[in-house]
Amino acid sequence: MMYTFEKIKVDQPLIHCMTNVVVTNFTANGLLAIGASPVMAYAKEEVQDLAQIAGALLLNIGTLNNEQVDAMVLAGQAANKTGVPVILDPVGAGATAYRTETTKRILSEVNFAVLRGNGGEVAALLGESGMIKGVDGSTTLPKDVLAKKAKEIFNTITVITGETDVVTDGEQTYEIANGHPWMTKVVGTGCLLGAVLGAFLSVNKENPVQTLAEGLAFYGIAGEIAYEQAKDKGIGTYQEAFLNVLHQMNVEQYEQYKKFSIIE
Ligand code: ATP
Ligand code: TZP
Ligand code: MG
Ligand code: MG
């Protein structure tokens, strides 16, 4: 048996990212570190062609504007035509009405394989109370309750991240307890995660919820091992260590560290 994170290194899937200007370089390097092949492209003249041949498409609204959102919808619909999985990261939904309404528009015009946000963002999309300050958010509702509701309303597998992560398709629900608080001190760890989950889905079509749980564990484990390597130095070194571990993690480490449980 080959683990999904090993298969990414063999298949080297092309991941088309339409993401924000803050995390573009980190996302490209993170995808290369896990063995995937990044391409960032935004022009409406080319996004449909790229999205159709990609292994996965990431739509991230972190630094959105109307022109880019129109291109995202074109790319998402093209990906839908050829069955390419599309991942949505609603960065900062709830922080402004523009972000919340735009995310809802994209959700209504594109079919997503995964919606991936933090608790506050997903709560805002559902009209539940949550706390959003800029791009950082949290919620008081249990993540599995929120995620199941999002699945029902938006008809997409939902991943909610934070101290623990939850993924659900409404029937199977996993909780993943890997990760480290320092991951929140490096900008783009949430954004890169969406791209990494796209790579996982692109090379393993068997059981998406289980594949996503593996991806979340893999990513969180990288955050834990990187902390062990960088804790005496600080968060600059941590960012580097995190990329190193994404690149070099082996099956023994994955098996030793992984902490996921099936809630139902
Ligand atoms: P925010 O905008 O609130 O920073 P985000 O979009 O950056 O959210 P996070 O929820 O920070 O996304 O998730 C990114 C990664 O960091 C995930 O793998 C998650 O498991 C991990 N993570 C976040 N907070 C913690 C924490 N307190 N303890 C352990 N892991 C965490
Ligand atoms: N501002 C707009 S997008 C962005 C910031 C700081 C990056 C958010 O990255 P993440 O992964 O959600 O921490
Ligand atoms: Mg973060
Ligand atoms: Mg985020």
mmCIF file of C-alpha atoms and ligand atoms in Angstrom:
data_model
loop_
_atom_site.group_PDB
_atom_site.id
_atom_site.type_symbol
_atom_site.label_atom_id
_atom_site.label_comp_id
_atom_site.label_asym_id
_atom_site.label_seq_id
_atom_site.Cartn_x
_atom_site.Cartn_y
_atom_site.Cartn_z
ATOM 1 C CA MET A 1 0.000 0.000 0.000
ATOM 2 C CA MET A 2 1.217 3.486 -0.814
ATOM 3 C CA TYR A 3 0.277 6.361 1.514
ATOM 4 C CA THR A 4 -1.378 9.304 -0.217
ATOM 5 C CA PHE A 5 1.514 11.608 0.719
ATOM 6 C CA GLU A 6 3.910 9.170 -0.984
ATOM 7 C CA LYS A 7 1.732 9.029 -4.104
ATOM 8 C CA ILE A 8 1.886 12.827 -4.434
ATOM 9 C CA LYS A 9 5.668 12.547 -4.838
ATOM 10 C CA VAL A 10 5.208 9.952 -7.597
ATOM 11 C CA ASP A 11 2.364 11.623 -9.511
ATOM 12 C CA GLN A 12 3.498 15.241 -8.992
ATOM 13 C CA PRO A 13 -0.016 16.660 -9.567
ATOM 14 C CA LEU A 14 -0.398 20.131 -11.036
ATOM 15 C CA ILE A 15 -2.258 22.332 -8.539
ATOM 16 C CA HIS A 16 -3.774 25.491 -9.999
ATOM 17 C CA CYS A 17 -3.939 28.122 -7.265
ATOM 18 C CA MET A 18 -5.916 31.339 -7.449
ATOM 19 C CA THR A 19 -4.843 32.611 -4.062
ATOM 20 C CA ASN A 20 -3.951 35.787 -2.219
ATOM 21 C CA VAL A 21 -0.884 38.003 -2.624
ATOM 22 C CA VAL A 22 0.259 37.408 0.981
ATOM 23 C CA VAL A 23 0.787 33.645 0.696
ATOM 24 C CA THR A 24 1.577 33.040 -2.972
ATOM 25 C CA ASN A 25 5.273 32.218 -2.558
ATOM 26 C CA PHE A 26 4.756 30.148 0.608
ATOM 27 C CA THR A 27 1.994 28.170 -1.117
ATOM 28 C CA ALA A 28 4.145 27.433 -4.168
ATOM 29 C CA ASN A 29 7.074 26.330 -2.000
ATOM 30 C CA GLY A 30 4.821 24.240 0.247
ATOM 31 C CA LEU A 31 3.370 22.425 -2.767
ATOM 32 C CA LEU A 32 6.843 21.771 -4.146
ATOM 33 C CA ALA A 33 7.908 20.498 -0.711
ATOM 34 C CA ILE A 34 5.225 17.781 -0.738
ATOM 35 C CA GLY A 35 6.100 16.840 -4.332
ATOM 36 C CA ALA A 36 3.241 18.594 -6.138
ATOM 37 C CA SER A 37 3.621 21.100 -8.954
ATOM 38 C CA PRO A 38 2.182 24.596 -8.367
ATOM 39 C CA VAL A 39 0.879 27.041 -10.929
ATOM 40 C CA MET A 40 -0.557 30.428 -10.001
ATOM 41 C CA ALA A 41 -2.692 31.943 -12.771
ATOM 42 C CA TYR A 42 -5.406 34.577 -12.654
ATOM 43 C CA ALA A 43 -6.154 35.953 -16.138
ATOM 44 C CA LYS A 44 -9.646 35.175 -17.386
ATOM 45 C CA GLU A 45 -8.057 34.444 -20.778
ATOM 46 C CA GLU A 46 -6.249 31.348 -19.444
ATOM 47 C CA VAL A 47 -7.779 30.125 -16.176
ATOM 48 C CA GLN A 48 -10.294 27.797 -17.822
ATOM 49 C CA ASP A 49 -7.599 26.037 -19.860
ATOM 50 C CA LEU A 50 -5.403 25.535 -16.796
ATOM 51 C CA ALA A 51 -8.161 24.521 -14.410
ATOM 52 C CA GLN A 52 -9.331 21.804 -16.796
ATOM 53 C CA ILE A 53 -5.949 20.095 -16.968
ATOM 54 C CA ALA A 54 -4.990 20.544 -13.298
ATOM 55 C CA GLY A 55 -5.113 17.848 -10.635
ATOM 56 C CA ALA A 56 -6.969 20.299 -8.372
ATOM 57 C CA LEU A 57 -7.985 23.961 -8.297
ATOM 58 C CA LEU A 58 -7.753 26.175 -5.198
ATOM 59 C CA LEU A 59 -9.914 29.311 -4.921
ATOM 60 C CA ASN A 60 -8.793 31.523 -1.994
ATOM 61 C CA ILE A 61 -10.422 34.941 -1.533
ATOM 62 C CA GLY A 62 -7.733 36.389 0.778
ATOM 63 C CA THR A 63 -7.069 39.537 -1.267
ATOM 64 C CA LEU A 64 -10.123 39.468 -3.510
ATOM 65 C CA ASN A 65 -11.384 41.965 -6.051
ATOM 66 C CA ASN A 66 -14.299 41.698 -8.477
ATOM 67 C CA GLU A 67 -12.219 40.948 -11.557
ATOM 68 C CA GLN A 68 -10.426 38.111 -9.777
ATOM 69 C CA VAL A 69 -13.654 36.680 -8.411
ATOM 70 C CA ASP A 70 -15.172 36.600 -11.920
ATOM 71 C CA ALA A 71 -12.092 34.699 -13.116
ATOM 72 C CA MET A 72 -12.400 32.308 -10.134
ATOM 73 C CA VAL A 73 -15.961 31.464 -11.106
ATOM 74 C CA LEU A 74 -14.892 30.830 -14.726
ATOM 75 C CA ALA A 75 -12.048 28.584 -13.553
ATOM 76 C CA GLY A 76 -14.256 26.744 -11.061
ATOM 77 C CA GLN A 77 -16.926 26.030 -13.656
ATOM 78 C CA ALA A 78 -14.321 24.788 -16.140
ATOM 79 C CA ALA A 79 -12.878 22.479 -13.466
ATOM 80 C CA ASN A 80 -16.387 21.199 -12.728
ATOM 81 C CA LYS A 81 -16.798 20.222 -16.399
ATOM 82 C CA THR A 82 -13.785 17.892 -16.314
ATOM 83 C CA GLY A 83 -14.257 16.621 -12.749
ATOM 84 C CA VAL A 84 -11.228 18.440 -11.313
ATOM 85 C CA PRO A 85 -11.685 18.845 -7.525
ATOM 86 C CA VAL A 86 -12.110 22.477 -6.451
ATOM 87 C CA ILE A 87 -11.245 23.711 -2.939
ATOM 88 C CA LEU A 88 -12.578 26.958 -1.465
ATOM 89 C CA ASP A 89 -10.825 28.946 1.277
ATOM 90 C CA PRO A 90 -13.175 31.764 2.393
ATOM 91 C CA VAL A 91 -10.400 33.828 4.030
ATOM 92 C CA GLY A 92 -11.885 36.499 6.279
ATOM 93 C CA ALA A 93 -15.534 35.658 5.532
ATOM 94 C CA GLY A 94 -17.501 37.493 8.212
ATOM 95 C CA ALA A 95 -14.896 40.253 8.547
ATOM 96 C CA THR A 96 -16.681 42.286 5.868
ATOM 97 C CA ALA A 97 -20.035 41.911 4.129
ATOM 98 C CA TYR A 98 -18.165 41.913 0.788
ATOM 99 C CA ARG A 99 -16.188 38.795 1.750
ATOM 100 C CA THR A 100 -19.240 36.979 3.113
ATOM 101 C CA GLU A 101 -21.473 37.776 0.134
ATOM 102 C CA THR A 102 -18.768 37.047 -2.426
ATOM 103 C CA THR A 103 -18.059 33.668 -0.847
ATOM 104 C CA LYS A 104 -21.752 32.818 -0.985
ATOM 105 C CA ARG A 105 -21.870 33.836 -4.640
ATOM 106 C CA ILE A 106 -18.895 31.606 -5.498
ATOM 107 C CA LEU A 107 -20.467 28.730 -3.527
ATOM 108 C CA SER A 108 -23.656 29.080 -5.529
ATOM 109 C CA GLU A 109 -21.929 29.150 -8.943
ATOM 110 C CA VAL A 110 -19.225 26.485 -8.519
ATOM 111 C CA ASN A 111 -19.431 22.919 -7.159
ATOM 112 C CA PHE A 112 -16.764 22.398 -4.526
ATOM 113 C CA ALA A 113 -15.013 19.201 -3.429
ATOM 114 C CA VAL A 114 -14.081 20.915 -0.148
ATOM 115 C CA LEU A 115 -14.846 24.084 1.781
ATOM 116 C CA ARG A 116 -11.887 24.711 4.169
ATOM 117 C CA GLY A 117 -12.034 27.488 6.714
ATOM 118 C CA ASN A 118 -11.549 28.286 10.365
ATOM 119 C CA GLY A 119 -14.521 28.177 12.731
ATOM 120 C CA GLY A 120 -15.259 31.886 12.571
ATOM 121 C CA GLU A 121 -15.322 31.943 8.766
ATOM 122 C CA VAL A 122 -17.650 28.961 8.455
ATOM 123 C CA ALA A 123 -19.892 30.322 11.226
ATOM 124 C CA ALA A 124 -20.168 33.632 9.375
ATOM 125 C CA LEU A 125 -21.184 31.896 6.131
ATOM 126 C CA LEU A 126 -23.917 30.094 8.035
ATOM 127 C CA GLY A 127 -25.100 33.258 9.760
ATOM 128 C CA GLU A 128 -24.052 31.824 13.139
ATOM 129 C CA SER A 129 -22.250 33.982 15.667
ATOM 130 C CA GLY A 130 -18.494 33.698 15.412
ATOM 131 C CA MET A 131 -15.573 35.989 16.061
ATOM 132 C CA ILE A 132 -13.622 37.358 13.119
ATOM 133 C CA LYS A 133 -10.784 39.832 13.411
ATOM 134 C CA GLY A 134 -9.275 40.379 9.967
ATOM 135 C CA VAL A 135 -8.388 36.889 8.720
ATOM 136 C CA ASP A 136 -8.333 35.228 12.177
ATOM 137 C CA GLY A 137 -11.498 33.684 13.440
ATOM 138 C CA SER A 138 -13.006 31.408 16.049
ATOM 139 C CA THR A 139 -16.420 30.172 17.109
ATOM 140 C CA THR A 140 -18.088 28.938 20.237
ATOM 141 C CA LEU A 141 -20.141 26.244 18.444
ATOM 142 C CA PRO A 142 -18.579 22.756 18.265
ATOM 143 C CA LYS A 143 -16.728 22.343 14.969
ATOM 144 C CA ASP A 144 -18.480 19.104 14.027
ATOM 145 C CA VAL A 145 -21.906 20.744 14.405
ATOM 146 C CA LEU A 146 -20.822 23.690 12.250
ATOM 147 C CA ALA A 147 -19.175 21.481 9.642
ATOM 148 C CA LYS A 148 -22.240 19.262 9.274
ATOM 149 C CA LYS A 149 -24.456 22.291 8.894
ATOM 150 C CA ALA A 150 -22.150 23.717 6.214
ATOM 151 C CA LYS A 151 -22.238 20.380 4.367
ATOM 152 C CA GLU A 152 -26.007 20.492 4.417
ATOM 153 C CA ILE A 153 -26.369 24.112 3.287
ATOM 154 C CA PHE A 154 -23.533 24.305 0.750
ATOM 155 C CA ASN A 155 -23.556 20.655 -0.312
ATOM 156 C CA THR A 156 -19.792 20.202 0.003
ATOM 157 C CA ILE A 157 -17.428 18.277 2.257
ATOM 158 C CA THR A 158 -16.385 20.747 4.933
ATOM 159 C CA VAL A 159 -13.082 21.038 6.797
ATOM 160 C CA ILE A 160 -12.871 23.317 9.840
ATOM 161 C CA THR A 161 -9.415 23.879 11.303
ATOM 162 C CA GLY A 162 -8.102 25.192 14.606
ATOM 163 C CA GLU A 163 -6.654 23.529 17.699
ATOM 164 C CA THR A 164 -8.268 20.361 16.355
ATOM 165 C CA ASP A 165 -9.561 19.872 12.833
ATOM 166 C CA VAL A 166 -12.829 18.330 11.693
ATOM 167 C CA VAL A 167 -13.812 16.975 8.279
ATOM 168 C CA THR A 168 -17.268 15.719 7.343
ATOM 169 C CA ASP A 169 -19.374 14.719 4.370
ATOM 170 C CA GLY A 170 -22.443 14.617 6.604
ATOM 171 C CA GLU A 171 -22.102 10.858 7.113
ATOM 172 C CA GLN A 172 -18.493 10.212 8.026
ATOM 173 C CA THR A 173 -16.884 12.713 10.429
ATOM 174 C CA TYR A 174 -13.229 12.659 11.502
ATOM 175 C CA GLU A 175 -11.503 14.713 14.179
ATOM 176 C CA ILE A 176 -7.761 15.293 13.808
ATOM 177 C CA ALA A 177 -5.765 16.329 16.854
ATOM 178 C CA ASN A 178 -2.418 17.022 15.181
ATOM 179 C CA GLY A 179 -0.913 20.479 14.764
ATOM 180 C CA HIS A 180 0.882 23.045 16.897
ATOM 181 C CA PRO A 181 -0.091 26.570 18.071
ATOM 182 C CA TRP A 182 2.999 27.979 16.317
ATOM 183 C CA MET A 183 1.265 27.216 13.025
ATOM 184 C CA THR A 184 -0.852 30.310 13.691
ATOM 185 C CA LYS A 185 2.312 32.450 14.008
ATOM 186 C CA VAL A 186 3.303 31.819 10.397
ATOM 187 C CA VAL A 187 1.080 33.524 7.870
ATOM 188 C CA GLY A 188 -0.334 31.251 5.219
ATOM 189 C CA THR A 189 -0.492 27.948 7.071
ATOM 190 C CA GLY A 190 -4.267 27.889 6.564
ATOM 191 C CA CYS A 191 -3.947 28.986 2.934
ATOM 192 C CA LEU A 192 -1.252 26.432 2.080
ATOM 193 C CA LEU A 193 -3.373 23.739 3.722
ATOM 194 C CA GLY A 194 -6.127 24.255 1.122
ATOM 195 C CA ALA A 195 -3.609 23.670 -1.673
ATOM 196 C CA VAL A 196 -2.139 20.613 0.088
ATOM 197 C CA LEU A 197 -5.605 19.104 0.522
ATOM 198 C CA GLY A 198 -6.133 19.642 -3.212
ATOM 199 C CA ALA A 199 -2.983 17.636 -3.899
ATOM 200 C CA PHE A 200 -4.216 14.825 -1.620
ATOM 201 C CA LEU A 201 -7.587 14.681 -3.404
ATOM 202 C CA SER A 202 -6.010 14.800 -6.849
ATOM 203 C CA VAL A 203 -4.016 11.566 -6.378
ATOM 204 C CA ASN A 204 -6.525 9.579 -4.300
ATOM 205 C CA LYS A 205 -10.139 9.445 -5.440
ATOM 206 C CA GLU A 206 -11.237 6.513 -3.247
ATOM 207 C CA ASN A 207 -12.667 7.958 -0.037
ATOM 208 C CA PRO A 208 -12.417 11.758 0.006
ATOM 209 C CA VAL A 209 -13.243 12.233 3.697
ATOM 210 C CA GLN A 210 -10.632 9.692 4.764
ATOM 211 C CA THR A 211 -8.099 11.150 2.307
ATOM 212 C CA LEU A 212 -8.706 14.625 3.736
ATOM 213 C CA ALA A 213 -8.305 13.306 7.292
ATOM 214 C CA GLU A 214 -4.932 11.838 6.247
ATOM 215 C CA GLY A 215 -3.963 15.149 4.675
ATOM 216 C CA LEU A 216 -4.913 17.071 7.811
ATOM 217 C CA ALA A 217 -2.953 14.666 10.022
ATOM 218 C CA PHE A 218 0.086 14.817 7.711
ATOM 219 C CA TYR A 219 0.006 18.622 7.760
ATOM 220 C CA GLY A 220 -0.485 18.871 11.528
ATOM 221 C CA ILE A 221 2.328 16.389 12.154
ATOM 222 C CA ALA A 222 4.646 18.591 10.085
ATOM 223 C CA GLY A 223 3.692 21.448 12.426
ATOM 224 C CA GLU A 224 4.549 19.341 15.488
ATOM 225 C CA ILE A 225 7.901 17.995 14.265
ATOM 226 C CA ALA A 226 8.892 21.455 13.014
ATOM 227 C CA TYR A 227 8.272 22.814 16.523
ATOM 228 C CA GLU A 228 10.619 20.209 18.001
ATOM 229 C CA GLN A 229 13.301 21.312 15.532
ATOM 230 C CA ALA A 230 12.813 25.088 15.839
ATOM 231 C CA LYS A 231 11.530 25.804 19.345
ATOM 232 C CA ASP A 232 14.866 27.173 20.613
ATOM 233 C CA LYS A 233 15.265 29.483 17.595
ATOM 234 C CA GLY A 234 11.868 31.086 16.963
ATOM 235 C CA ILE A 235 9.171 31.395 14.360
ATOM 236 C CA GLY A 236 11.387 32.429 11.432
ATOM 237 C CA THR A 237 13.234 29.150 11.767
ATOM 238 C CA TYR A 238 9.887 27.421 12.390
ATOM 239 C CA GLN A 239 8.585 28.437 8.962
ATOM 240 C CA GLU A 240 11.680 26.928 7.341
ATOM 241 C CA ALA A 241 11.499 23.793 9.487
ATOM 242 C CA PHE A 242 7.835 23.362 8.574
ATOM 243 C CA LEU A 243 8.685 23.304 4.842
ATOM 244 C CA ASN A 244 11.572 20.918 5.531
ATOM 245 C CA VAL A 245 9.324 18.463 7.362
ATOM 246 C CA LEU A 246 6.608 18.683 4.690
ATOM 247 C CA HIS A 247 9.352 17.651 2.277
ATOM 248 C CA GLN A 248 10.967 14.921 4.338
ATOM 249 C CA MET A 249 8.311 13.271 6.523
ATOM 250 C CA ASN A 250 8.400 9.507 6.304
ATOM 251 C CA VAL A 251 5.826 6.780 6.906
ATOM 252 C CA GLU A 252 7.270 5.863 10.328
ATOM 253 C CA GLN A 253 6.896 9.440 11.561
ATOM 254 C CA TYR A 254 3.385 9.658 10.129
ATOM 255 C CA GLU A 255 2.329 6.448 11.889
ATOM 256 C CA GLN A 256 3.972 7.461 15.161
ATOM 257 C CA TYR A 257 2.395 10.934 15.347
ATOM 258 C CA LYS A 258 -0.991 10.618 13.638
ATOM 259 C CA LYS A 259 -3.972 11.343 15.889
ATOM 260 C CA PHE A 260 -7.269 11.016 14.173
ATOM 261 C CA SER A 261 -10.499 9.545 15.344
ATOM 262 C CA ILE A 262 -13.802 8.841 13.644
ATOM 263 C CA ILE A 263 -16.481 10.775 15.511
ATOM 264 C CA GLU A 264 -19.175 8.965 13.531
HETATM 265 P P1 ATP B 1 -6.735 31.787 11.084
HETATM 266 O O1 ATP B 1 -7.143 32.699 9.991
HETATM 267 O O2 ATP B 1 -7.598 31.759 12.329
HETATM 268 O O3 ATP B 1 -5.256 31.878 11.380
HETATM 269 P P2 ATP B 1 -6.276 29.776 9.200
HETATM 270 O O4 ATP B 1 -7.058 29.895 7.966
HETATM 271 O O5 ATP B 1 -4.910 30.331 9.178
HETATM 272 O O6 ATP B 1 -7.032 30.347 10.455
HETATM 273 P P3 ATP B 1 -5.881 27.618 10.956
HETATM 274 O O7 ATP B 1 -7.184 27.315 11.624
HETATM 275 O O8 ATP B 1 -4.869 28.417 11.691
HETATM 276 O O9 ATP B 1 -6.191 28.249 9.550
HETATM 277 O O10 ATP B 1 -5.282 26.221 10.495
HETATM 278 C C1 ATP B 1 -4.042 26.093 9.837
HETATM 279 C C2 ATP B 1 -3.319 24.886 10.433
HETATM 280 O O11 ATP B 1 -2.898 25.198 11.763
HETATM 281 C C3 ATP B 1 -4.188 23.628 10.568
HETATM 282 O O12 ATP B 1 -3.403 22.517 10.226
HETATM 283 C C4 ATP B 1 -4.562 23.592 12.040
HETATM 284 O O13 ATP B 1 -4.736 22.275 12.503
HETATM 285 C C5 ATP B 1 -3.339 24.220 12.686
HETATM 286 N N1 ATP B 1 -3.653 24.902 13.938
HETATM 287 C C6 ATP B 1 -4.254 26.110 14.064
HETATM 288 N N2 ATP B 1 -4.374 26.463 15.369
HETATM 289 C C7 ATP B 1 -3.822 25.448 16.086
HETATM 290 C C8 ATP B 1 -3.634 25.198 17.494
HETATM 291 N N3 ATP B 1 -4.036 26.080 18.430
HETATM 292 N N4 ATP B 1 -3.057 24.041 17.870
HETATM 293 C C9 ATP B 1 -2.652 23.155 16.952
HETATM 294 N N5 ATP B 1 -2.779 23.331 15.608
HETATM 295 C C10 ATP B 1 -3.355 24.452 15.178
HETATM 296 N N1 TZP B 2 -4.549 39.143 4.710
HETATM 297 C C1 TZP B 2 -5.273 38.807 3.650
HETATM 298 S S1 TZP B 2 -5.047 37.205 3.167
HETATM 299 C C2 TZP B 2 -3.964 36.915 4.442
HETATM 300 C C3 TZP B 2 -3.804 38.097 5.189
HETATM 301 C C4 TZP B 2 -2.923 38.282 6.349
HETATM 302 C C5 TZP B 2 -3.327 35.600 4.660
HETATM 303 C C6 TZP B 2 -4.110 34.707 5.590
HETATM 304 O O1 TZP B 2 -3.466 33.490 5.717
HETATM 305 P P1 TZP B 2 -3.922 32.336 6.731
HETATM 306 O O2 TZP B 2 -3.423 31.099 6.095
HETATM 307 O O3 TZP B 2 -5.422 32.349 6.790
HETATM 308 O O4 TZP B 2 -3.280 32.630 8.076
HETATM 309 MG MG MG B 3 -3.396 31.245 10.372
HETATM 310 MG MG MG B 4 -7.171 31.398 6.658
#
